[in-house]
Coordinates of C-alpha atoms and ligand atoms in Angstrom, one line a residue:
M72 CA -18.3 122.1 51.4
T73 CA -17.0 122.8 54.9
D74 CA -19.6 123.6 57.6
P75 CA -18.2 126.4 59.9
D76 CA -20.6 125.5 62.7
V77 CA -19.5 121.9 63.2
R78 CA -17.8 121.4 66.6
S79 CA -15.0 118.9 67.0
D80 CA -13.7 117.1 70.1
Y81 CA -10.4 119.0 70.0
D82 CA -9.0 122.0 68.1
A83 CA -6.0 119.9 67.3
I84 CA -4.8 116.3 67.5
V85 CA -1.1 115.5 67.5
I86 CA 0.2 112.1 66.6
G87 CA 3.5 111.2 68.2
A88 CA 5.1 112.2 71.5
G89 CA 8.8 112.5 70.6
F90 CA 10.7 115.8 70.4
G91 CA 8.2 117.0 67.7
G92 CA 4.9 116.0 69.3
I93 CA 5.8 117.2 72.8
Y94 CA 6.8 120.7 71.7
M95 CA 3.8 121.0 69.3
L96 CA 1.4 120.0 72.1
H97 CA 3.0 122.6 74.4
K98 CA 2.7 125.3 71.8
L99 CA -0.9 124.5 71.0
R100 CA -2.1 124.2 74.5
N101 CA 0.1 126.5 76.6
E102 CA 0.8 129.3 74.1
L103 CA -2.2 129.3 71.7
G104 CA -4.7 128.2 74.3
L105 CA -6.2 125.6 72.1
S106 CA -7.6 122.2 73.1
A107 CA -5.2 119.6 71.9
R108 CA -4.5 116.0 72.6
A109 CA -1.5 113.9 71.6
F110 CA -1.5 110.1 71.0
D111 CA 1.4 107.7 70.8
R112 CA 1.4 104.0 70.4
A113 CA 4.4 103.8 72.8
G114 CA 3.9 103.1 76.5
G115 CA 5.8 106.3 77.3
V116 CA 6.8 109.6 75.8
G117 CA 10.2 110.2 74.1
G118 CA 9.6 108.8 70.6
T119 CA 13.0 107.6 69.3
W120 CA 14.4 107.5 72.8
Y121 CA 11.5 105.4 74.1
W122 CA 12.0 102.8 71.4
N123 CA 15.7 102.6 70.9
R124 CA 17.0 101.3 74.2
Y125 CA 19.6 99.0 72.8
P126 CA 23.0 98.7 74.5
G127 CA 25.2 101.6 73.4
A128 CA 22.4 103.8 72.2
L129 CA 23.8 107.3 72.1
S130 CA 23.1 110.6 70.3
D131 CA 25.6 111.5 67.6
T132 CA 24.8 115.2 68.1
E133 CA 26.7 116.7 71.0
G134 CA 24.6 117.1 74.1
F135 CA 24.7 120.9 74.3
V136 CA 22.6 121.1 71.1
Y137 CA 20.6 117.9 71.2
R138 CA 17.8 119.6 73.1
Y139 CA 15.2 122.3 72.8
S140 CA 16.4 125.9 72.8
F141 CA 13.0 127.6 73.1
D142 CA 13.1 127.8 76.9
K143 CA 16.2 129.6 78.2
E144 CA 15.7 128.6 81.8
L145 CA 15.4 125.0 80.8
L146 CA 18.7 125.3 78.9
Q147 CA 20.4 126.7 82.0
E148 CA 18.9 124.2 84.4
S149 CA 19.7 121.1 82.3
E150 CA 22.7 119.0 83.3
W151 CA 24.8 116.7 81.3
K152 CA 28.2 115.2 82.0
T153 CA 29.4 113.6 78.8
R154 CA 29.9 115.0 75.3
Y155 CA 27.1 112.9 73.8
L156 CA 24.0 111.8 75.5
R157 CA 23.0 108.2 76.3
Q158 CA 19.5 107.0 75.6
P159 CA 18.3 107.0 79.2
E160 CA 19.4 110.6 79.7
I161 CA 17.6 111.8 76.6
L162 CA 14.5 109.9 77.6
A163 CA 14.6 111.4 81.1
Y164 CA 15.1 114.9 79.6
L165 CA 12.0 114.6 77.4
E166 CA 10.0 113.1 80.3
G167 CA 11.1 116.2 82.3
V168 CA 9.9 118.5 79.6
V169 CA 6.5 116.8 79.6
D170 CA 6.3 117.3 83.4
R171 CA 7.6 120.9 83.2
Y172 CA 4.7 122.0 80.9
D173 CA 2.1 119.7 82.5
L174 CA 1.5 117.9 79.3
A175 CA 1.0 114.3 80.6
P176 CA -2.7 114.5 81.1
H177 CA -3.1 115.5 77.5
I178 CA -1.0 112.6 76.0
Q179 CA -2.8 109.3 75.4
L180 CA -0.2 106.5 75.4
N181 CA -0.5 102.9 74.3
T182 CA -2.8 104.2 71.5
G183 CA -1.9 103.7 67.9
I184 CA -3.7 105.9 65.3
E185 CA -4.8 103.6 62.5
S186 CA -6.8 106.1 60.4
A187 CA -7.1 109.8 59.9
H188 CA -9.8 110.9 57.4
F189 CA -10.6 114.5 56.5
D190 CA -14.3 115.0 56.6
E191 CA -14.9 117.6 53.9
A192 CA -18.5 118.2 54.9
C193 CA -17.6 119.1 58.5
G194 CA -14.1 120.4 57.9
V195 CA -12.7 118.1 60.6
W196 CA -10.2 115.3 60.8
R197 CA -11.7 112.0 62.1
V198 CA -9.1 110.0 63.8
G199 CA -9.5 106.3 64.6
T200 CA -7.4 104.5 67.2
D201 CA -6.4 100.9 67.6
T202 CA -8.3 101.0 70.9
G203 CA -11.5 101.5 69.0
E204 CA -12.1 105.1 69.7
T205 CA -12.7 108.0 67.3
F206 CA -11.8 111.6 67.8
T207 CA -12.3 114.7 65.7
A208 CA -10.2 117.8 65.4
K209 CA -9.9 120.8 63.1
Y210 CA -6.1 120.4 62.9
L211 CA -4.1 117.3 62.6
V212 CA -0.4 117.5 63.4
T213 CA 1.7 114.4 62.5
A214 CA 4.9 114.1 64.4
L215 CA 5.4 110.5 63.4
G216 CA 9.2 110.4 63.3
L217 CA 11.4 110.1 60.3
L218 CA 13.4 107.2 61.7
S219 CA 10.6 105.3 63.4
A220 CA 8.9 102.8 61.2
T221 CA 11.2 99.7 61.6
N222 CA 12.5 97.8 58.7
L223 CA 12.5 94.1 59.4
P224 CA 13.8 92.2 56.3
N225 CA 11.7 89.3 55.3
I226 CA 14.4 86.7 55.4
K227 CA 13.3 83.2 54.4
G228 CA 12.6 81.1 57.5
R229 CA 12.6 84.1 59.8
D230 CA 9.7 82.6 61.8
L231 CA 11.4 79.3 62.3
F232 CA 14.2 80.8 64.4
E233 CA 13.9 79.4 68.0
G234 CA 16.2 82.0 69.7
E235 CA 15.4 85.5 70.8
L236 CA 14.8 88.0 68.0
Y237 CA 14.8 91.8 68.3
H238 CA 14.8 95.0 66.2
S239 CA 17.0 97.8 67.6
G240 CA 14.1 100.2 67.2
A241 CA 11.7 98.2 69.3
W242 CA 14.0 97.1 72.1
P243 CA 12.6 95.2 75.1
E244 CA 12.6 96.7 78.6
R245 CA 14.9 93.9 79.8
H246 CA 17.4 91.6 78.2
D247 CA 20.5 89.7 79.3
F248 CA 22.9 88.5 76.7
T249 CA 25.6 87.4 79.0
G250 CA 27.1 84.1 77.9
K251 CA 25.0 84.0 74.7
R252 CA 25.8 83.7 71.0
V253 CA 24.5 86.9 69.5
G254 CA 24.2 87.8 65.8
V255 CA 23.7 91.4 64.5
I256 CA 22.5 92.1 61.0
G257 CA 23.2 95.6 59.9
T258 CA 26.2 98.0 60.3
G259 CA 24.6 101.4 60.1
S260 CA 24.8 104.0 62.9
T261 CA 22.8 101.7 65.1
G262 CA 24.6 98.5 64.2
I263 CA 28.0 100.0 65.0
Q264 CA 26.8 101.3 68.4
L265 CA 25.2 97.9 69.3
I266 CA 28.2 95.8 68.0
T267 CA 30.7 97.9 70.0
A268 CA 28.6 97.8 73.2
L269 CA 27.6 94.1 72.9
A270 CA 31.0 92.6 72.1
P271 CA 32.4 92.7 75.7
Q272 CA 29.1 91.3 77.1
V273 CA 28.4 88.3 75.0
E274 CA 30.0 84.9 74.5
H275 CA 30.3 85.3 70.8
L276 CA 29.1 88.0 68.4
T277 CA 28.6 87.4 64.7
V278 CA 28.2 90.5 62.6
F279 CA 26.4 90.1 59.3
Q280 CA 27.5 93.1 57.2
R281 CA 26.0 94.0 53.9
S282 CA 27.8 97.3 53.2
P283 CA 31.0 98.3 55.0
Q284 CA 30.8 101.7 56.7
Y285 CA 32.9 104.8 56.8
S286 CA 33.0 105.7 60.5
V287 CA 35.1 108.1 62.5
P288 CA 35.6 108.2 66.3
A289 CA 32.8 109.9 68.2
G290 CA 35.3 111.3 70.7
N291 CA 32.9 110.7 73.6
G292 CA 34.0 111.3 77.1
A293 CA 33.4 113.2 80.3
L294 CA 32.8 116.9 80.1
A295 CA 34.3 119.0 82.9
G296 CA 31.7 121.1 84.8
E297 CA 33.5 124.3 83.6
V298 CA 33.1 123.3 80.0
V299 CA 29.3 122.8 80.5
E300 CA 29.1 126.2 82.3
A301 CA 31.0 127.9 79.5
L302 CA 28.6 126.5 76.9
K303 CA 25.7 127.7 78.9
A304 CA 27.1 131.1 79.3
N305 CA 27.5 131.3 75.5
Y306 CA 24.2 129.8 74.6
D307 CA 22.6 132.9 73.0
K308 CA 25.5 133.0 70.4
I309 CA 25.6 129.2 70.0
W310 CA 21.9 129.0 69.1
D311 CA 22.1 132.1 66.8
D312 CA 25.0 130.7 64.9
L313 CA 23.5 127.2 64.8
R314 CA 20.1 128.5 63.4
S315 CA 21.9 130.1 60.5
S316 CA 24.2 127.2 59.8
S317 CA 23.8 124.3 57.5
V318 CA 23.8 121.0 59.4
A319 CA 23.2 122.7 62.9
F320 CA 25.5 120.4 64.8
G321 CA 27.1 123.2 66.8
F322 CA 30.5 123.2 65.2
K323 CA 32.0 125.7 62.7
E324 CA 31.3 124.5 59.2
S325 CA 34.3 124.7 56.8
S326 CA 34.3 127.1 53.9
V327 CA 37.6 125.7 52.5
P328 CA 37.5 123.4 49.4
A329 CA 39.5 120.2 50.0
M330 CA 41.5 120.5 46.8
S331 CA 42.5 124.1 47.5
V332 CA 45.1 122.9 50.0
S333 CA 48.1 120.6 49.7
E334 CA 47.7 116.8 50.3
E335 CA 49.8 117.2 53.4
E336 CA 47.5 119.9 54.7
R337 CA 44.4 117.9 53.9
R338 CA 45.6 114.9 55.9
K339 CA 46.5 117.2 58.8
V340 CA 42.9 118.7 58.7
F341 CA 41.4 115.2 58.5
Q342 CA 43.6 114.0 61.4
E343 CA 42.7 116.9 63.6
S344 CA 39.0 116.2 63.0
W345 CA 39.5 112.4 63.6
D346 CA 41.2 113.3 66.9
I347 CA 38.3 115.6 68.0
G348 CA 35.7 113.2 66.9
G349 CA 32.2 113.4 65.4
G350 CA 30.7 112.1 62.1
F351 CA 29.1 115.3 60.9
R352 CA 32.2 117.3 61.9
F353 CA 34.4 115.1 59.8
M354 CA 32.1 115.5 56.7
F355 CA 31.2 119.2 57.1
G356 CA 33.8 120.7 59.5
T357 CA 37.0 119.6 57.6
F358 CA 36.3 121.0 54.1
C359 CA 33.2 122.5 52.6
D360 CA 32.9 120.1 49.6
V361 CA 33.3 116.6 51.0
A362 CA 29.6 115.9 50.3
T363 CA 29.7 117.6 46.9
D364 CA 33.1 117.2 45.1
P365 CA 34.1 113.7 44.1
A366 CA 37.8 114.5 44.6
A367 CA 37.2 115.9 48.1
N368 CA 35.0 112.9 48.9
A369 CA 37.6 110.5 47.7
A370 CA 40.3 112.1 49.8
A371 CA 38.1 111.9 53.0
A372 CA 37.2 108.3 52.1
E373 CA 40.8 107.4 51.6
F374 CA 41.8 108.8 54.9
I375 CA 39.2 106.7 56.7
R376 CA 40.2 103.6 54.8
S377 CA 43.8 104.1 55.9
K378 CA 42.6 104.2 59.5
I379 CA 40.8 100.9 59.1
T380 CA 43.9 99.3 57.8
E381 CA 45.9 100.7 60.8
I382 CA 43.3 99.6 63.4
V383 CA 42.2 96.2 62.3
D384 CA 44.8 93.4 62.9
D385 CA 43.6 90.7 60.5
P386 CA 44.1 91.8 56.9
E387 CA 41.1 89.8 55.6
T388 CA 38.8 91.3 58.2
A389 CA 40.2 94.7 57.4
R390 CA 39.5 94.1 53.8
K391 CA 35.9 93.2 54.4
L392 CA 35.4 96.2 56.7
T393 CA 36.8 98.6 54.2
P394 CA 34.3 100.5 52.0
T395 CA 35.2 101.3 48.4
D396 CA 32.2 103.3 47.4
L397 CA 31.4 107.0 48.0
Y398 CA 31.4 108.5 51.4
A399 CA 27.9 109.8 51.1
K400 CA 25.5 108.1 53.6
R401 CA 24.6 109.9 56.8
P402 CA 28.1 110.4 58.3
I403 CA 28.5 108.2 61.4
C404 CA 30.8 108.0 64.4
D405 CA 31.7 105.3 66.9
S406 CA 33.3 104.4 70.2
G407 CA 35.8 101.8 69.0
Y408 CA 33.9 100.0 66.2
Y409 CA 36.7 98.8 64.0
A410 CA 38.9 97.7 66.9
T411 CA 36.0 95.6 68.1
F412 CA 36.9 93.2 65.3
N413 CA 40.3 92.5 66.9
R414 CA 38.5 90.7 69.7
N415 CA 38.6 86.9 69.7
N416 CA 34.8 86.6 70.3
V417 CA 33.7 88.7 67.3
S418 CA 33.5 87.4 63.7
L419 CA 32.4 89.2 60.5
V420 CA 30.4 87.7 57.7
S421 CA 30.2 89.8 54.6
V422 CA 26.7 89.0 53.2
K423 CA 27.6 90.5 49.9
E424 CA 30.3 87.8 49.5
T425 CA 28.4 85.0 51.3
P426 CA 24.7 86.0 51.2
I427 CA 22.2 84.9 53.8
V428 CA 20.2 82.0 52.4
E429 CA 17.8 81.4 55.2
M430 CA 17.1 81.5 58.9
T431 CA 16.9 78.1 60.6
P432 CA 15.7 77.1 64.0
K433 CA 19.3 77.4 65.3
G434 CA 20.5 80.5 63.4
I435 CA 21.4 81.8 60.0
R436 CA 22.6 79.7 57.0
T437 CA 24.8 81.5 54.5
E438 CA 25.5 80.6 50.9
D439 CA 28.8 78.9 51.7
G440 CA 26.8 76.2 53.6
V441 CA 27.8 77.4 57.1
E442 CA 25.0 77.5 59.7
H443 CA 25.9 80.3 62.2
E444 CA 24.3 79.1 65.4
L445 CA 22.8 81.9 67.5
D446 CA 20.9 82.3 70.8
V447 CA 19.9 85.9 69.9
L448 CA 19.5 87.7 66.6
V449 CA 19.3 91.5 66.5
F450 CA 18.1 93.3 63.4
A451 CA 19.9 96.6 63.3
T452 CA 18.4 97.0 59.8
G453 CA 17.2 100.5 60.0
F454 CA 13.9 102.2 59.2
D455 CA 11.4 102.8 56.4
A456 CA 12.5 106.4 56.8
V457 CA 10.6 109.6 56.4
D458 CA 7.2 108.4 55.1
G459 CA 7.2 104.9 56.6
N460 CA 4.8 105.8 59.4
Y461 CA 2.5 107.7 57.0
T462 CA 2.1 104.9 54.5
R463 CA 1.5 102.4 57.2
M464 CA -1.6 104.5 58.3
D465 CA -4.9 105.0 56.5
I466 CA -4.6 108.8 55.9
R467 CA -7.2 110.3 53.6
G468 CA -7.5 113.9 52.5
R469 CA -10.0 115.6 50.2
A470 CA -12.3 113.4 48.1
G471 CA -11.0 110.4 50.1
E472 CA -7.6 110.4 48.4
S473 CA -5.2 108.2 50.4
I474 CA -1.7 109.4 51.3
N475 CA -0.4 106.2 49.6
A476 CA -2.1 107.2 46.3
H477 CA -1.0 110.8 46.7
W478 CA 2.6 109.8 47.3
Q479 CA 2.7 107.0 44.7
G480 CA 5.7 108.6 43.0
G481 CA 7.4 109.2 46.3
P482 CA 6.5 111.4 49.2
T483 CA 6.3 115.1 48.6
S484 CA 5.4 118.2 50.5
Y485 CA 5.5 122.0 50.6
L486 CA 8.2 123.1 52.9
G487 CA 8.3 119.7 54.6
V488 CA 5.3 120.6 56.6
S489 CA 2.2 120.2 54.5
T490 CA 0.9 118.5 51.4
T491 CA -1.8 119.5 48.9
G492 CA -5.2 117.9 49.3
F493 CA -4.7 117.3 53.0
P494 CA -6.2 120.5 54.5
N495 CA -5.2 121.5 58.1
M496 CA -2.7 118.6 58.3
F497 CA 0.8 119.7 59.3
M498 CA 3.8 117.4 59.4
I499 CA 6.8 117.7 61.6
L500 CA 9.8 116.3 59.8
G501 CA 7.7 115.5 56.8
P502 CA 9.3 114.7 53.4
N503 CA 11.7 117.3 52.0
G504 CA 12.3 118.9 55.3
P505 CA 15.9 119.8 56.4
F506 CA 18.7 117.3 56.8
T507 CA 20.3 118.5 60.1
N508 CA 20.8 117.9 63.8
L509 CA 17.0 117.5 64.2
P510 CA 15.8 119.3 67.3
P511 CA 16.6 122.8 65.9
S512 CA 14.7 121.9 62.7
I513 CA 11.8 120.5 64.7
E514 CA 11.7 123.8 66.6
A515 CA 11.7 125.8 63.4
Q516 CA 8.8 123.7 62.1
V517 CA 6.7 123.6 65.2
E518 CA 7.0 127.4 65.7
W519 CA 6.1 128.1 62.1
I520 CA 3.1 125.7 62.2
A521 CA 2.0 127.2 65.5
D522 CA 2.2 130.7 64.0
L523 CA 0.2 129.6 61.0
I524 CA -2.5 128.0 63.1
G525 CA -2.6 131.0 65.4
N526 CA -3.1 133.3 62.3
A527 CA -5.8 131.0 61.0
E528 CA -7.6 131.0 64.3
S529 CA -7.5 134.7 64.7
G530 CA -9.4 135.2 61.5
T531 CA -12.1 133.3 59.7
V532 CA -9.9 130.7 58.0
L533 CA -11.4 127.2 57.9
T534 CA -8.9 125.3 55.9
V535 CA -5.2 125.8 55.0
E536 CA -3.4 123.6 52.5
P537 CA -0.6 124.2 49.9
T538 CA -1.3 124.6 46.3
R539 CA -0.1 121.9 43.9
E540 CA 2.1 124.4 42.2
A541 CA 3.8 125.4 45.4
E542 CA 4.4 121.7 46.3
D543 CA 5.7 120.8 42.9
A544 CA 8.1 123.8 43.0
W545 CA 9.4 122.8 46.4
T546 CA 10.0 119.2 45.2
Q547 CA 11.8 120.5 42.3
T548 CA 13.9 122.8 44.5
C549 CA 14.8 119.9 46.8
R550 CA 15.7 117.7 43.8
E551 CA 18.0 120.4 42.3
I552 CA 19.8 120.9 45.6
A553 CA 20.2 117.2 46.1
D554 CA 21.6 116.8 42.6
V555 CA 24.5 119.1 43.4
T556 CA 25.5 116.7 46.2
L557 CA 26.8 113.1 46.2
F558 CA 24.1 111.8 48.5
P559 CA 21.8 110.5 45.8
K560 CA 24.6 108.4 44.4
A561 CA 24.9 106.3 47.6
Q562 CA 22.4 103.6 48.5
S563 CA 20.8 104.7 51.8
W564 CA 17.6 105.7 53.6
I565 CA 18.2 109.4 52.8
F566 CA 16.7 108.7 49.3
G567 CA 14.7 105.6 50.3
A568 CA 17.1 103.2 48.7
N569 CA 17.3 100.9 51.8
I570 CA 13.8 99.4 51.4
P571 CA 13.2 96.8 48.7
G572 CA 10.6 98.2 46.3
K573 CA 10.5 101.7 47.8
T574 CA 10.6 104.6 45.3
N575 CA 14.1 106.1 45.3
T576 CA 13.5 109.8 45.4
V577 CA 14.5 113.0 47.0
M578 CA 13.3 113.1 50.6
F579 CA 15.3 116.0 52.2
Y580 CA 15.9 119.7 51.7
L581 CA 19.7 119.6 51.6
A582 CA 20.4 123.4 51.6
G583 CA 20.7 123.6 55.4
L584 CA 18.8 125.0 58.3
G585 CA 19.7 128.7 57.8
N586 CA 18.3 128.7 54.3
Y587 CA 15.3 126.7 55.4
R588 CA 14.5 129.1 58.1
T589 CA 14.8 132.1 55.8
T590 CA 12.4 130.4 53.3
L591 CA 9.9 129.7 56.1
A592 CA 10.1 133.3 57.2
E593 CA 9.7 134.7 53.7
V594 CA 6.6 132.5 53.0
A595 CA 5.0 133.8 56.2
A596 CA 5.9 137.4 55.5
N597 CA 4.3 137.1 52.0
G598 CA 1.0 136.1 53.5
Y599 CA 1.7 132.4 53.5
E600 CA 2.6 132.4 49.9
G601 CA 1.8 129.0 48.3
F602 CA -1.0 128.2 50.6
D603 CA -4.7 128.1 49.8
M604 CA -6.6 129.5 52.7
R605 CA -10.4 129.0 52.6
T606 CA -12.4 131.3 54.8
E607 CA -16.0 131.2 56.0
A608 CA -17.0 133.8 53.4
L609 CA -15.4 131.7 50.6
V610 CA -17.1 128.5 51.8
Q611 CA -20.5 130.2 52.1
Q612 CA -20.2 131.7 48.6
A613 CA -19.4 128.2 47.1
Ligands
FAD68 P1 10.1 110.3 67.0 O1 11.0 110.6 68.2 O2 10.5 109.2 66.1 O3 8.7 110.1 67.5 C1 7.6 109.7 66.7 C2 6.6 109.0 67.6 O4 5.4 108.9 66.8 C3 6.9 107.6 68.1 O5 7.0 107.5 69.5 C4 5.9 106.7 67.5 O6 5.5 105.7 68.3 C5 4.8 107.7 67.2 N1 3.9 107.2 66.1 C6 4.2 107.0 64.8 N2 3.1 106.6 64.2 C7 2.1 106.5 65.1 C8 0.8 106.1 65.0 N3 0.2 105.8 63.8 N4 0.0 106.1 66.1 C9 0.5 106.5 67.3 N5 1.8 106.9 67.4 C10 2.6 106.9 66.3 N6 18.8 112.9 65.3 C11 19.7 113.8 65.6 O7 19.5 115.0 65.2 N7 20.8 113.5 66.3 C12 21.1 112.3 66.8 O8 22.1 112.1 67.5 C13 20.1 111.3 66.5 N8 20.4 110.0 67.0 C14 19.5 109.0 66.7 C15 19.7 107.8 67.1 C16 18.8 106.7 66.8 C17 19.0 105.4 67.3 C18 17.7 107.0 66.0 C19 16.7 106.0 65.6 C20 17.4 108.3 65.6 C21 18.3 109.3 65.9 N9 18.1 110.6 65.5 C22 19.0 111.6 65.8 C23 16.8 111.0 64.8 C24 15.7 111.2 65.8 O9 14.7 110.4 65.4 C25 15.3 112.7 66.0 O10 16.4 113.4 66.5 C26 14.1 113.0 66.9 O11 14.2 112.2 68.1 C27 12.8 112.8 66.2 O12 11.7 113.2 67.0 P2 10.3 113.1 66.4 O13 9.4 113.6 67.5 O14 10.2 113.8 65.1 O15 10.0 111.6 66.1
NA7_69 P1 20.6 102.3 58.6 O1 21.6 103.4 58.5 O2 19.6 102.2 57.5 O3 21.5 101.0 58.6 C1 20.9 99.7 58.4 C2 21.9 98.6 58.2 O4 21.2 97.4 58.0 C3 22.8 98.9 57.0 O5 24.0 98.4 57.3 C4 22.1 98.0 56.0 O6 22.9 97.6 54.9 C5 21.7 96.8 56.8 N1 20.6 96.1 56.2 C6 19.3 96.5 55.9 N2 18.6 95.6 55.3 C7 19.4 94.5 55.3 C8 19.2 93.1 54.8 N3 18.1 92.8 54.3 N4 20.3 92.3 54.9 C9 21.4 92.7 55.4 N5 21.7 93.9 55.9 C10 20.7 94.8 55.8 O7 19.9 102.3 59.9 P2 20.4 102.6 61.4 O8 19.4 102.2 62.4 O9 21.8 102.1 61.6 O10 20.5 104.2 61.4 C11 19.5 105.0 61.0 C12 19.6 106.3 61.5 O11 19.1 106.3 62.9 C13 21.0 106.9 61.7 O12 21.5 107.6 60.7 C14 20.9 107.6 63.0 O13 20.4 108.9 62.7 C15 20.0 106.9 63.7 P3 23.2 98.6 53.7 O14 24.0 99.7 54.1 O15 21.8 99.1 53.3 O16 23.8 97.8 52.6

């Protein structure tokens, strides 16, 4: 039974100081007037943009919408000079937001949260840090990041390697690869950025590719001052349109089925998009059904394959770089990736054809007996996405149930923000949240969670948690939506297929931001339908 008279250290604890945690802390402290403290294991704020400092790290959302929209003055004051944003710019932007709202004194850095247990008797979360401290709070907000828990494959002999070894998502402050023989494992969004940026800097680059990628040009470049001013002048409409769109990337999403036009027209539309640039634009701005109709998907894939053949000089390298499967991973874009393989100092190893056997003190040995000698090896092998940072923590809800046990069949939630049996715990970008350009989805969730907490605090509510029925129904909804798309048929982190042994399950709400926001609004308007709110009166009766 929850004791309404127990006092906690804080009203709320926030874990994570990226886009999500920063905004949540601002809402809780500066708008709701609650006492709140955020924790991050990082040495600085910024989340993704603190950790991913690898050469070439760049947003693949255009800069005008890869930012917060809640503060109109901040939107007008912000400056950017290129179409996409480099990692240092995004980091500086987030540091600026922390300063603007005077949040730094309330963020404890270099502090990993190891455990969070809900104490049912006291109705508080008891949070344990890796610095040996314990804090209590009524609310726990987890902004742990969905692409944050690094995936470091356990390759035989990994510890024997005598060179430098890095993961892209835990990049060192300083590095110098000049004149070195560098290997990169992984050719996802990160790998292609790294490979393209590193190739001109290093003596030799060996790329270990498991799956070839469909990638289109990013189309990055300088933005004239007038272009930025025009965007700023139009911001009200831009954000309104974006909030009711599907992927929220700031371009017009197509409503035309690919097979409704002639082959010639299709190629023209793909070519125009290729020339403009952008991965999401290519998938969602060309035709409305590239991610849902196999024929449309095949046409888009074939277009990209034809470009690889055109760009890559050596036919054997082109063959290895050419995907033959569905175009249904997170769509990616690059700054000259395929052409990088025309350089004399870059070689490609297809590890599907010649698997990695082991790491040696000098490098990597592949099945054909070749030892690829390396001074540096970079793992661009991605993340244990969505629930990775949850399952690595000891989180326990009612009756001591661990999140690992609760999510044994795969991570679930109600609305991507809460899960049954874990009262007063709210997740930002939790499982089965929207699959979009993320800052607008983060804003939608933070604002909704803040409203719910504000409501609870203005009454006599002690605990809030979703009912099992509501959570099951949401999971079912997400699954049904996913099954209409081609995404579950591709092996990627979107469904947890990139981690050996991980349950392959639905992890996103794929019906878009507009529909997601409508659902959130309806749930709130219906008295937070699907939530079990326990009040002082209820607790005293029990
Ligand atoms: P994060 O920024 O990941 O922050 C989570 C924080 O929680 C981290 O700092 C972590 O240290 C902390 N944390 C986790 N567990 C603990 C713990 N137990 N104790 C203490 N601290 C903890 N999205 C887009 O929409 N567009 C893009 O262009 C884009 N580009 C990306 C490029 C890269 C290289 C990567 C990796 C991701 C990209 N993303 C992009 C996704 C990106 O993660 C989100 O856009 C956004 O930054 C997520 O913010 P967040 O606050 O939810 O999580
Ligand atoms: P991704 O997209 O998961 O890519 C990881 C890459 O690493 C991908 O090419 C994987 O091949 C490869 N990989 C993973 N494990 C291995 C092993 N064991 N051996 C060889 N190759 C491996 O992660 P990113 O960091 O690139 O991007 C994640 C998101 O972050 C991205 O969408 C952006 O939003 C930023 P696979 O394709 O699985 O065969």
